Each structure stands twice: as C-alpha cells, then as structure tokens.
PDB file of C-alpha atoms and ligand atoms in Angstrom:
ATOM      1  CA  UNK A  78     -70.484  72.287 -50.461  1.00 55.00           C
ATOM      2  CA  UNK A  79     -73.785  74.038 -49.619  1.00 57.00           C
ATOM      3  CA  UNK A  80     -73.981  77.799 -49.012  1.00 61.00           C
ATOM      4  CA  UNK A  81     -73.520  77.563 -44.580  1.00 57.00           C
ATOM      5  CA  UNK A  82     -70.649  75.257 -44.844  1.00 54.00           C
ATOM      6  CA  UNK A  83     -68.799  78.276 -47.352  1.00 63.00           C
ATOM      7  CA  UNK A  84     -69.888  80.353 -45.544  1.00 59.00           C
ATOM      8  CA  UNK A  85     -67.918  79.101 -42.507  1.00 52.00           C
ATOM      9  CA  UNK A  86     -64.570  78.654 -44.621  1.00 47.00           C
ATOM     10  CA  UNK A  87     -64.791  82.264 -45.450  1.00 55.00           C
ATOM     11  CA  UNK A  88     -65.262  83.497 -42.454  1.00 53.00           C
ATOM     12  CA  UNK A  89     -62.272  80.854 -41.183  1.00 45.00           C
ATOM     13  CA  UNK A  90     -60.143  82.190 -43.623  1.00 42.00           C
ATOM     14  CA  UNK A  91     -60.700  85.723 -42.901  1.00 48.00           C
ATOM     15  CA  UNK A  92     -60.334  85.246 -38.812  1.00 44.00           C
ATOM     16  CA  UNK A  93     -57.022  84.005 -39.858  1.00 39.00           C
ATOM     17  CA  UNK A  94     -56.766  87.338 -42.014  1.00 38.00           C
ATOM     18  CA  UNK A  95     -56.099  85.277 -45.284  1.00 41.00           C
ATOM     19  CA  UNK A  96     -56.941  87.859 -47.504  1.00 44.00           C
ATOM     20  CA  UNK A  97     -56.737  86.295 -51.036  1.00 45.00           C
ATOM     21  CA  UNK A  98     -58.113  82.400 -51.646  1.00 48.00           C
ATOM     22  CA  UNK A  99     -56.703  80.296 -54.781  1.00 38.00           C
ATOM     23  CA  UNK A 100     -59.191  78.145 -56.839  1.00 41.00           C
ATOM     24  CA  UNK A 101     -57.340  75.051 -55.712  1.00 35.00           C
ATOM     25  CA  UNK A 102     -58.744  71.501 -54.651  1.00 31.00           C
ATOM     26  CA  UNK A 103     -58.113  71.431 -51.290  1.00 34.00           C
ATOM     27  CA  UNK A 104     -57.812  75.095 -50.227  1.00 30.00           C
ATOM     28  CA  UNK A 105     -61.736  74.942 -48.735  1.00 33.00           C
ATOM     29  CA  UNK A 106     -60.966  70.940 -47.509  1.00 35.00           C
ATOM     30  CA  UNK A 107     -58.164  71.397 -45.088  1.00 39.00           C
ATOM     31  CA  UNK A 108     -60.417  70.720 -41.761  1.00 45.00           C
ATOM     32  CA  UNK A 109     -61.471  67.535 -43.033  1.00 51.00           C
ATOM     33  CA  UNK A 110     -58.648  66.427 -44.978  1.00 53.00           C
ATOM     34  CA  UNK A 111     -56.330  63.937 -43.546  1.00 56.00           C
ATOM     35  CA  UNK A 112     -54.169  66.525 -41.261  1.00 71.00           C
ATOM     36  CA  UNK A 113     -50.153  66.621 -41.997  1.00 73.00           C
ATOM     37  CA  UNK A 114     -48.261  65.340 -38.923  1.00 84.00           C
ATOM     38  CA  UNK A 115     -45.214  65.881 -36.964  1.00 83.00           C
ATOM     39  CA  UNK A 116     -43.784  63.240 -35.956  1.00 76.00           C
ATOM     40  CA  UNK A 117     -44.424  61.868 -32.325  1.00 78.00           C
ATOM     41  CA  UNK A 118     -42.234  60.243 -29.734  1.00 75.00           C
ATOM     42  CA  UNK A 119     -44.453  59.764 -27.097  1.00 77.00           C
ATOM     43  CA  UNK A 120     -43.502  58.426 -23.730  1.00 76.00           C
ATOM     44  CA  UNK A 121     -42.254  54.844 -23.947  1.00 68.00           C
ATOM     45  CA  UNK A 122     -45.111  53.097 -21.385  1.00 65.00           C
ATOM     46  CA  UNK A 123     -45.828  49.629 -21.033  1.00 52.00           C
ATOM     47  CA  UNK A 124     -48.297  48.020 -20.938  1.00 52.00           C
ATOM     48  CA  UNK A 125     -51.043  49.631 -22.112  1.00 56.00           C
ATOM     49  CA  UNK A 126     -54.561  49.209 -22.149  1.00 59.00           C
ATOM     50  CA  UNK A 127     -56.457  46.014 -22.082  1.00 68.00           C
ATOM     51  CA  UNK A 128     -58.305  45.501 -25.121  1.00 77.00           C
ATOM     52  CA  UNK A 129     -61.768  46.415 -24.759  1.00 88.00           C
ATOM     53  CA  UNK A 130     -61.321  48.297 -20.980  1.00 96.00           C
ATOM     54  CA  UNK A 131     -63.803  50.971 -19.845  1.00 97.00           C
ATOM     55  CA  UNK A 132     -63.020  53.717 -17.919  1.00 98.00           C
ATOM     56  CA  UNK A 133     -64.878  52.097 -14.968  1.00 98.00           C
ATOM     57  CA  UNK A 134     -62.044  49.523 -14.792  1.00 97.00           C
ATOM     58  CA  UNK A 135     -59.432  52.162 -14.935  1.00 98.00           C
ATOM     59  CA  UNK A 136     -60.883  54.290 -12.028  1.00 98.00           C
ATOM     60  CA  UNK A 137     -61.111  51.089 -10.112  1.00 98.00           C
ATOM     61  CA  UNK A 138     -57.502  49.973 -10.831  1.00 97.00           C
ATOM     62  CA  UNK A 139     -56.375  53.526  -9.582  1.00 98.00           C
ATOM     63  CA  UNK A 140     -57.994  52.953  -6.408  1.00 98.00           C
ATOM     64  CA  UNK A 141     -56.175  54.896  -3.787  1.00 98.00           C
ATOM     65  CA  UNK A 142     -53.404  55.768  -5.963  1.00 98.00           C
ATOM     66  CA  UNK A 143     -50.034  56.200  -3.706  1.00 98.00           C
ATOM     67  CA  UNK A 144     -47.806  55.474  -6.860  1.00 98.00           C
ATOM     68  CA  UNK A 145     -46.249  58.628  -6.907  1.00 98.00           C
ATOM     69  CA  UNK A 146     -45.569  61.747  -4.326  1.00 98.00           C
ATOM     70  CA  UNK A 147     -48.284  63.710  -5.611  1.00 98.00           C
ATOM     71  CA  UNK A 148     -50.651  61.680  -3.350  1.00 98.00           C
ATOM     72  CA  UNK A 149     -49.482  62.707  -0.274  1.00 98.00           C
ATOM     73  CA  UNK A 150     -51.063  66.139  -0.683  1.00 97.00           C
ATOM     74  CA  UNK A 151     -53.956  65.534  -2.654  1.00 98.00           C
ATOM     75  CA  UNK A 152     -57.731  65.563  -1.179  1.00 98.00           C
ATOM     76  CA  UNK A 153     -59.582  63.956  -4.881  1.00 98.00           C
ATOM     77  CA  UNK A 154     -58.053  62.044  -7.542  1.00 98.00           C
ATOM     78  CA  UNK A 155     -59.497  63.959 -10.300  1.00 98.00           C
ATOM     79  CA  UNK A 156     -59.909  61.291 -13.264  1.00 98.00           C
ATOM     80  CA  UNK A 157     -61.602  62.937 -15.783  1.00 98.00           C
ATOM     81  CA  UNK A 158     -65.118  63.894 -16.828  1.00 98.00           C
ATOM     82  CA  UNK A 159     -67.424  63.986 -19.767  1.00 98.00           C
ATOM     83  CA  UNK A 160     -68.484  61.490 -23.029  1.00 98.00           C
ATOM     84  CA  UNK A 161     -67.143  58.226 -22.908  1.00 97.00           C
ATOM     85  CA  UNK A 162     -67.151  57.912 -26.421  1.00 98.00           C
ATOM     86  CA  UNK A 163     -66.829  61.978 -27.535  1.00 98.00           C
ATOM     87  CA  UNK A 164     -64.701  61.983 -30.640  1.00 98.00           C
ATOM     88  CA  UNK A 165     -62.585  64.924 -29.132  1.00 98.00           C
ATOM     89  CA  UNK A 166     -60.520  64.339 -25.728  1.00 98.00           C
ATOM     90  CA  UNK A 167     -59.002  67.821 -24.076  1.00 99.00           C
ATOM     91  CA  UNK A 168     -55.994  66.881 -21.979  1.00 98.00           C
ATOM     92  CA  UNK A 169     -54.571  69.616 -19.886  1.00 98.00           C
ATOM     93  CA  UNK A 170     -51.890  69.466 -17.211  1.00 98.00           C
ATOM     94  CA  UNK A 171     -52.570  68.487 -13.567  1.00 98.00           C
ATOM     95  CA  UNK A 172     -55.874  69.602 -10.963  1.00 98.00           C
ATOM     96  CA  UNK A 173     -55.285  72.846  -9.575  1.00 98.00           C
ATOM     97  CA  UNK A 174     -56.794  74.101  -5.984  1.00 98.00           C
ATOM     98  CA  UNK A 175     -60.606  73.984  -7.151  1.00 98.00           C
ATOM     99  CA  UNK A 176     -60.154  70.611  -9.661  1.00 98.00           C
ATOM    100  CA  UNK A 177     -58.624  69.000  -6.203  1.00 98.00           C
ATOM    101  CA  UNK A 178     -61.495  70.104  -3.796  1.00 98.00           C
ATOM    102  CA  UNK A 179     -64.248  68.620  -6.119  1.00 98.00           C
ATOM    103  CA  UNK A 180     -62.490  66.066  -7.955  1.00 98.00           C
ATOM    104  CA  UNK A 181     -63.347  67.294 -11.744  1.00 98.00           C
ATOM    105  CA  UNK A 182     -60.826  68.726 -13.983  1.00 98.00           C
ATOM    106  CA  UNK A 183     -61.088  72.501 -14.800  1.00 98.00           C
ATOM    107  CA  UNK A 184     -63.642  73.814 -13.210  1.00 98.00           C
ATOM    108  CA  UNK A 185     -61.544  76.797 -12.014  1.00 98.00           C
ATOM    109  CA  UNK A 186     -61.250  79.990 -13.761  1.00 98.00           C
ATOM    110  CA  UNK A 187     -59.102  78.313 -15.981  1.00 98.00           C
ATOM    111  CA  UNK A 188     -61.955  75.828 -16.575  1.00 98.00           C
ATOM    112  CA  UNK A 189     -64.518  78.216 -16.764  1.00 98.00           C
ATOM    113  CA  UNK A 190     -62.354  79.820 -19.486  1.00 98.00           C
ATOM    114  CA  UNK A 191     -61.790  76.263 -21.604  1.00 98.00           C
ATOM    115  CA  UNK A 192     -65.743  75.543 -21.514  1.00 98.00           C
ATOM    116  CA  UNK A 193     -66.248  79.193 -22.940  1.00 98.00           C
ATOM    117  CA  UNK A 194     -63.468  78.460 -25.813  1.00 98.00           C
ATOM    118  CA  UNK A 195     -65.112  74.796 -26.411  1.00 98.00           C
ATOM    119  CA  UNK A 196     -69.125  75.889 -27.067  1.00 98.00           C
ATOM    120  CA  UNK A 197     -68.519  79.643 -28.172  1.00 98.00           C
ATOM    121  CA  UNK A 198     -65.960  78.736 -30.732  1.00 98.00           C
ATOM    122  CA  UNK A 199     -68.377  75.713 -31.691  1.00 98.00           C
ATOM    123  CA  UNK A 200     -71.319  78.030 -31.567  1.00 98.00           C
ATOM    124  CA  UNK A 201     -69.533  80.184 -33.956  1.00 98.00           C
ATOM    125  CA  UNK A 202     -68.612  77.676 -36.205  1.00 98.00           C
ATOM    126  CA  UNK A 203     -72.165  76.499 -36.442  1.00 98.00           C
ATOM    127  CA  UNK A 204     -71.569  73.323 -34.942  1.00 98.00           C
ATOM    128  CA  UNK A 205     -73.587  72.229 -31.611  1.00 98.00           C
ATOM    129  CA  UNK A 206     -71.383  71.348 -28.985  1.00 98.00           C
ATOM    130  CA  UNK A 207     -71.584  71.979 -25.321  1.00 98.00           C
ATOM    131  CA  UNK A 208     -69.062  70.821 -23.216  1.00 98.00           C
ATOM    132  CA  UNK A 209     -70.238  67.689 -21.325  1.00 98.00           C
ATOM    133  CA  UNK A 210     -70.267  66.051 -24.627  1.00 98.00           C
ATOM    134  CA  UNK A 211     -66.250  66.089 -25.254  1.00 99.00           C
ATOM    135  CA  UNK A 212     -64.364  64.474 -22.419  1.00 99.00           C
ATOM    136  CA  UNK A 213     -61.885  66.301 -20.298  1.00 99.00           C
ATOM    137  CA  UNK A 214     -58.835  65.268 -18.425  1.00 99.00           C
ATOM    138  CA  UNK A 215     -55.200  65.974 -17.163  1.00 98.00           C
ATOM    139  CA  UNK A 216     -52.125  64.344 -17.454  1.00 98.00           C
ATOM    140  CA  UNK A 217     -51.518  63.849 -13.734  1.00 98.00           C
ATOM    141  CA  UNK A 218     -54.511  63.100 -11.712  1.00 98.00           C
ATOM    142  CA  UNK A 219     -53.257  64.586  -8.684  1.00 98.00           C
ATOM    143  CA  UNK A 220     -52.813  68.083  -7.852  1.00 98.00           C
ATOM    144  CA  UNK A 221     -48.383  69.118  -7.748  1.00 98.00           C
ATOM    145  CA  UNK A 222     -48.273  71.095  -4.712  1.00 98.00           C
ATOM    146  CA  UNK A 223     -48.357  75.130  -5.411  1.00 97.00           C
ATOM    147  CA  UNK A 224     -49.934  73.325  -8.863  1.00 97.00           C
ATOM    148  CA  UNK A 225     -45.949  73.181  -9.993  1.00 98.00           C
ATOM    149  CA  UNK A 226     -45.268  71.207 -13.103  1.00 98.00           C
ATOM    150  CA  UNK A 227     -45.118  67.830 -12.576  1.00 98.00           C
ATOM    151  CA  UNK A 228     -41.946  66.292 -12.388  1.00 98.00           C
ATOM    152  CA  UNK A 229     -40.885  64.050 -15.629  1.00 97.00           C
ATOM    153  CA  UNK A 230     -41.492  60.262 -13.134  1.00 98.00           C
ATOM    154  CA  UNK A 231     -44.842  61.665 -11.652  1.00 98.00           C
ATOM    155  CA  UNK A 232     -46.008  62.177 -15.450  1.00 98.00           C
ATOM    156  CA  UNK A 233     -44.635  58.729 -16.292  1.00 97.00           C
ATOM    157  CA  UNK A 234     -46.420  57.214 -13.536  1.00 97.00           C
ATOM    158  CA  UNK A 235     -50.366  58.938 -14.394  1.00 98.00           C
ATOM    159  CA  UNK A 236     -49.015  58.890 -17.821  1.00 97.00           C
ATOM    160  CA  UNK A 237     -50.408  54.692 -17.863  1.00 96.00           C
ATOM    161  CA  UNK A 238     -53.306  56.055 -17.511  1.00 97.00           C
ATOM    162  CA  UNK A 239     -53.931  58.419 -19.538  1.00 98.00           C
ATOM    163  CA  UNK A 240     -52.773  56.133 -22.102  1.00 97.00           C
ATOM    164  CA  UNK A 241     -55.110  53.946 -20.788  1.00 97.00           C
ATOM    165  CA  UNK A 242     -57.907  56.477 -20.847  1.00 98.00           C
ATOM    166  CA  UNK A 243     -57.354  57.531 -24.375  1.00 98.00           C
ATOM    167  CA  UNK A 244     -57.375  53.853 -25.487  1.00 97.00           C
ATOM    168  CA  UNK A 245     -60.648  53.357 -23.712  1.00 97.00           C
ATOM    169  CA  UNK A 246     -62.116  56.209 -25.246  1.00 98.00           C
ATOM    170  CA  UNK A 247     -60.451  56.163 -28.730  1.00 97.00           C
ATOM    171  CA  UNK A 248     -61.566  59.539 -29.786  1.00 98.00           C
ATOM    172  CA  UNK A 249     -61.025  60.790 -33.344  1.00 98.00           C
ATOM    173  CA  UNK A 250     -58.866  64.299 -32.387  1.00 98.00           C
ATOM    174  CA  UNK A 251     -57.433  64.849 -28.755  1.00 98.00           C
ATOM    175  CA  UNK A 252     -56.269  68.848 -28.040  1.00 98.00           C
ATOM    176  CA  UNK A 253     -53.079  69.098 -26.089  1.00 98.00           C
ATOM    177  CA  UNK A 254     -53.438  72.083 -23.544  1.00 98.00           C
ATOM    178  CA  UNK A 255     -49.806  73.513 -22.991  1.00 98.00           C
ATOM    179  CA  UNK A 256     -46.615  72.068 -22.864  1.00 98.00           C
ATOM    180  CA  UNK A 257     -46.964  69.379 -20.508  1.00 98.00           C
ATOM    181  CA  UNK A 258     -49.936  67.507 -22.217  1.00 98.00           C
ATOM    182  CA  UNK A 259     -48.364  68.146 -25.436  1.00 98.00           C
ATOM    183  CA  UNK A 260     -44.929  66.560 -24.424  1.00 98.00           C
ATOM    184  CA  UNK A 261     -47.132  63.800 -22.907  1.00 98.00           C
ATOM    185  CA  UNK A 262     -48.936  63.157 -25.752  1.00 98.00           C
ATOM    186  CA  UNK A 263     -45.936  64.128 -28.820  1.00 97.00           C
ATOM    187  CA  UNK A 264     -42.705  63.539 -26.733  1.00 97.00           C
ATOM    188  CA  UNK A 265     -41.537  66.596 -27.972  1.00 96.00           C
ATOM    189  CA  UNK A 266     -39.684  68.982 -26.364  1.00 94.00           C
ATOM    190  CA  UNK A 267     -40.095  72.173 -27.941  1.00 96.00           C
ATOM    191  CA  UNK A 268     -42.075  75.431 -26.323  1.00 97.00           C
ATOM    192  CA  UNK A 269     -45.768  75.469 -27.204  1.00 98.00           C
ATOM    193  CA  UNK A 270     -45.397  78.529 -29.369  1.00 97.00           C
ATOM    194  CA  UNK A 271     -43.270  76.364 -31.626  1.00 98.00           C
ATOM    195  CA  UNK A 272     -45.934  73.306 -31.874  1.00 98.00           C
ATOM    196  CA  UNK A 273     -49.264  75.229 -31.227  1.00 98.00           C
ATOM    197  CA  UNK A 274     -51.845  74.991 -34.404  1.00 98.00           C
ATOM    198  CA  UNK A 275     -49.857  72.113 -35.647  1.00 97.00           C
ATOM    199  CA  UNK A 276     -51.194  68.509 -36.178  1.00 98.00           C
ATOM    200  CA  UNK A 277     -49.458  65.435 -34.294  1.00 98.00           C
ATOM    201  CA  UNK A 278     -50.206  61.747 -33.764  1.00 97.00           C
ATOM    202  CA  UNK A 279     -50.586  59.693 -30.756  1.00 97.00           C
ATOM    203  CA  UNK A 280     -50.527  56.322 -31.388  1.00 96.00           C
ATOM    204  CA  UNK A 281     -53.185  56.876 -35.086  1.00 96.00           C
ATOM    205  CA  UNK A 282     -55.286  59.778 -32.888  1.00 98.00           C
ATOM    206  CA  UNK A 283     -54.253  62.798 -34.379  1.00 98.00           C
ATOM    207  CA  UNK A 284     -53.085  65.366 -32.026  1.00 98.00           C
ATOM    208  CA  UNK A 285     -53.432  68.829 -31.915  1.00 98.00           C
ATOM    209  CA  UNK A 286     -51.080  71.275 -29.221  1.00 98.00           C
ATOM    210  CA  UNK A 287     -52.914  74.773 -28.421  1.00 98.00           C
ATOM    211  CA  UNK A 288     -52.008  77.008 -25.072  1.00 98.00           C
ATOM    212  CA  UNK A 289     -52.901  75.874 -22.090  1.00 98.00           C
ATOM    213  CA  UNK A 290     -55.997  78.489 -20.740  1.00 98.00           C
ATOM    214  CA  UNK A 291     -54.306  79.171 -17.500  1.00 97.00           C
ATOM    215  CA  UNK A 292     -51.316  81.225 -20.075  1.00 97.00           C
ATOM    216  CA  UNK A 293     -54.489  82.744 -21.706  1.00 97.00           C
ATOM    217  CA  UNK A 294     -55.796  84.229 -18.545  1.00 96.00           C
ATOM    218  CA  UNK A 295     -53.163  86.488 -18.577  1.00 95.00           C
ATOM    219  CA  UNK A 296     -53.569  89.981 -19.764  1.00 90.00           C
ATOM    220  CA  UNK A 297     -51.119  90.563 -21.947  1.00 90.00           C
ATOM    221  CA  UNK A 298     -52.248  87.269 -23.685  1.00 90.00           C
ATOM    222  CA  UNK A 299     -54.151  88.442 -26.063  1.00 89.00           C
ATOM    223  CA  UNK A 300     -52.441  87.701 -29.251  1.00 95.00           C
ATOM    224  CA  UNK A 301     -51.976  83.916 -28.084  1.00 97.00           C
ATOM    225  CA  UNK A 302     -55.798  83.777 -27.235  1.00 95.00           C
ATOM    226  CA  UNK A 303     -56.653  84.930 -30.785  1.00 96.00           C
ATOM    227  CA  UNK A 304     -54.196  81.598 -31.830  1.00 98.00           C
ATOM    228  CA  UNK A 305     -55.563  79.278 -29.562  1.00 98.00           C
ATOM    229  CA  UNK A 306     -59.405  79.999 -30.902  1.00 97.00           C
ATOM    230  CA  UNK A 307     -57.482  79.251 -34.019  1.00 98.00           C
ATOM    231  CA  UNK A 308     -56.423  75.785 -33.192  1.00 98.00           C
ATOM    232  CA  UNK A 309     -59.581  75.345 -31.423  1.00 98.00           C
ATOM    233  CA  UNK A 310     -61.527  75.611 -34.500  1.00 98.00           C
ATOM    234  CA  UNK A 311     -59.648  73.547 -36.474  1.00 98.00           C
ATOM    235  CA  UNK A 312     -59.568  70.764 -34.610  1.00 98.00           C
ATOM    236  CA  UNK A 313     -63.828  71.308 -34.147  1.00 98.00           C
ATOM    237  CA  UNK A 314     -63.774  70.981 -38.025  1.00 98.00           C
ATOM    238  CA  UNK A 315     -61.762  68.059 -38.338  1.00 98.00           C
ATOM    239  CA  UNK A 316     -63.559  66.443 -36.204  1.00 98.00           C
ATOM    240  CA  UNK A 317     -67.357  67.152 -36.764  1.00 98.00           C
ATOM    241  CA  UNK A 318     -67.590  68.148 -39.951  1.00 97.00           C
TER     242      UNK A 318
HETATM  243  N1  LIG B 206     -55.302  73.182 -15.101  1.00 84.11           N
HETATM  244  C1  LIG B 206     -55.165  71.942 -15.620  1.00 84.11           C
HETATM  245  O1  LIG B 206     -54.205  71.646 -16.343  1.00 84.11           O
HETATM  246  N2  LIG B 206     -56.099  71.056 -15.342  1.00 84.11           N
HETATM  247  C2  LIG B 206     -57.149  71.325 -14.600  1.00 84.11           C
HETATM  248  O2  LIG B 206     -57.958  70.434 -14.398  1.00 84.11           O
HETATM  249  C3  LIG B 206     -57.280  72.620 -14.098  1.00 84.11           C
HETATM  250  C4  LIG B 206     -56.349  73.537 -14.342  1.00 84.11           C
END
C-alpha cells in the first residue's frame, strides 16, 4: 500500500470516528475485499434480458410504454442516463416534476444534491469521477402522480426493465437510493435505516442500500447525510480501487 492510498484509510476510518485500528490483515482491505452479503430476494421477473442486449434495444422495446397507469400522466419516459458500461449503476425511485419535463433522471434538487455526493465524495477520496461517467436511473420510468410511491404492480411492470438495464450494463456495484430501489433490487422489506451501509446482491452485482437524497434534503437530516457519504464512499472504494 503506498503512502496516498493509507492515507485515505485513515482518514476513512476517522470520518467514521474509529478511533483505535488493530494490526490485522484485512482491517485496511475492507473496500476491496469481497463485501459480506445479505441475502436477496429480489422480485421474481421473467424473462429477463436477452443475452448480449444494449440499452438501445431496451429503449426501443419500451416504445410508448402504456403498460402500467403511470403513463397516463406522464409527459417523458425518463430511461436513464450516463456510461453504458460505468462499473457503478445509481438506481433511485421514480422521475419527479423536473426528471418528467426533460426526460433525465435527477436533475432536480434532489439530483443536483446526488451529483454533489457522487464527485465531492470521489474528489475526497482521491478518486476522479464526475458524474456522467456512472449511469443513473429509477426504478419506474414514469413519474407516480404527486411523485407518490409507486404501487407494488407499477414497480413489477418497469421492474423488467430495470432488470433488463442492469443486465445490459453489468456494472460491478449498483447503489440503492431509498427504500423503493432497495426493495427492488434486495426484496427486502425492512426500513432503509435498517439496510443502509450494508452490502447485498442482485443477481452476482453486489448491492449497496444508502438514503434516498430527496430524505437528505431535509433539515433535520443531518445525521443520515453524514451516513449516506458513508455508504457512498464505500461503495467508490469497492469499486475503483
Ligand atoms: N427522485 C428519484 O427517485 N428519481 C429521480 O430521477 C428524481 C428524483
């Protein structure tokens, strides 16, 4: 390990105010190491992707998606944007007001907010990343109206293809923003304060679940924004270290 990359495990280590480090093996390895899992039990969708299918094919097989109700009051279909091959996928919830005027996820406040976590965390951590080089997307692809949750057969129905997405792009780490993308992508149930900063599979991509940044936006957030720049950076260090 050369003197930047201790460097940044210190300074990890303190952010997470872990005073005292052991001499052990692994104690300076956990971003790279394999990451322990929870199990998942993702939803139960069939069939999945084509071998081999790009993105391209998946936008065109949307089309003018009327599979669900959410299309009745939708103006884009917001897909997804970014890499096509970035080793890290962000999958958030549905479009809100903005993300359904221009058809691109988060670009909102909320957005605004996820592209500042994403390249000041990575700027931090010493490792370049901006955000148009990690791909970005929701679990439903049209906006719920009054950007409610989406109802458990709407997320079924977008949740094809965001299967399908993920296969396309078959990134090494995806981050689960809040409890609907993490129940998409885990199956499970719990609140996100139980599975936040905690490492899940879907399918062999490992997952990890962090708030959503809508829940950060509010003020008396703050302690949950300090945890979800801690999940952030772990999941940068698994994957490009
Ligand atoms: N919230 C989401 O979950 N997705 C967006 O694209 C914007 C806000």
């Amino acid at each position: 390990m050369d003197t930047d990359q201790l460097r940044r495990y210190l300074e990890f280590y303190q952010d997470l105010h872990v005073k005292t480090l052991y001499r052990q093996p692994r104690i300076a390895g956990i971003q790279t190491a394999p990451p322990p899992v929870t199990e998942s039990k993702p939803m139960d969708l069939i069939p999945l992707a084509p071998e081999g299918e790009t993105l391209l094919q998946i936008i065109q097989d949307i089309g003018d998606c009327k599979r669900c109700r959410l299309h009745e009051g939708r103006n884009k279909i917001v897909f997804g944007v970014g890499n096509e091959h970035s080793p890290l996928v962000f999958v958030g919830e549905g479009p809100g007001a903005d993300e359904d005027a221009q058809g691109i996820p988060f670009v909102g406040k909320a957005g605004q907010l996820l592209t500042q976590m994403i390249e000041n965390t990575a700027k931090k951590e010493g490792i370049a990343l901006l955000r148009n080089q990690v791909y970005i997307c929701n679990v439903v692809k049209c906006r719920p109206p009054g950007n409610r949750t989406p109802e458990p057969d709407e997320m079924e129905t977008c949740g094809h293809y965001l299967y399908r997405q993920i296969s396309a792009i078959r990134p090494k780490a995806i981050c689960a923003l809040g409890g609907t993308a993490a129940r998409a992508l885990t199956g499970h149930k719990e609140g996100v304060t139980k599975m936040r900063g905690k490492w899940f599979k879907w399918q062999d991509i490992a997952v990890m679940v962090t708030y959503h940044p809508s829940y950060l936006l509010r003020p008396y957030n703050q302690n949950a924004k300090r945890e979800a720049w801690e999940d952030l950076k772990k999941v940068l260090h698994f994957v490009y270290d």
